[in-house]
XYZ file of C-alpha atoms in Angstrom:
53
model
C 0.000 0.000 0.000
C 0.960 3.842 -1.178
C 1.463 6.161 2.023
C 1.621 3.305 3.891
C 3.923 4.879 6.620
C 1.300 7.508 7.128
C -1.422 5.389 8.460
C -2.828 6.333 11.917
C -1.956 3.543 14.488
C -3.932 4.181 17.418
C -7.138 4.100 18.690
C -9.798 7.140 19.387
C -12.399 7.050 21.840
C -15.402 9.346 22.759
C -14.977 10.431 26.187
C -19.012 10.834 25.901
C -21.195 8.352 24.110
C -23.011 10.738 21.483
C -22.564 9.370 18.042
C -22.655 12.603 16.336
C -19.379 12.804 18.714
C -17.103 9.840 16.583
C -14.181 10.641 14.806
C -12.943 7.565 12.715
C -9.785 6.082 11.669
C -10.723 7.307 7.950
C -11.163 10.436 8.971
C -7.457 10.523 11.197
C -5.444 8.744 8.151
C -6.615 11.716 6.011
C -4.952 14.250 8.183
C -1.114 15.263 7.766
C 0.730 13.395 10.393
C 3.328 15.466 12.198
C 4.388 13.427 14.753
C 4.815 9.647 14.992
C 3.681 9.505 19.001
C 0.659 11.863 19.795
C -2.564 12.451 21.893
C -5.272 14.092 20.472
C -7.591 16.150 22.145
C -10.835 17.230 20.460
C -12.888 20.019 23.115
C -12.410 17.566 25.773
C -14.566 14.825 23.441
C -11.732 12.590 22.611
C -8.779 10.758 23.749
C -5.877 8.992 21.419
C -5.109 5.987 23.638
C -2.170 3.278 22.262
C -0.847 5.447 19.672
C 2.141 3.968 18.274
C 5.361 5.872 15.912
């Protein structure tokens, strides 16, 4: 696979159980990657656990 190095390894979790709240994997592999080891944080609603460079 192309770009294969850029692929999100990880998982995300809702820190509240509202649907409209899920960010998926598609949606993380699409964005530029700028470090290998990370935690995102979207307004308190998500946490990056097991992230992996």
């Amino acid at each position: 696979e192309a770009n294969e190095s850029l692929r999100f390894v990880g998982v995300i979790i809702p820190l509240s159980n509202r649907p409209e709240s899920e960010i998926t994997l598609e949606t993380i592999s699409s964005w530029e990657r700028r470090n290998a080891n990370f935690i995102i944080l979207y307004n308190t609603e998500f946490v990056c656990v097991d992230a992996k460079g």
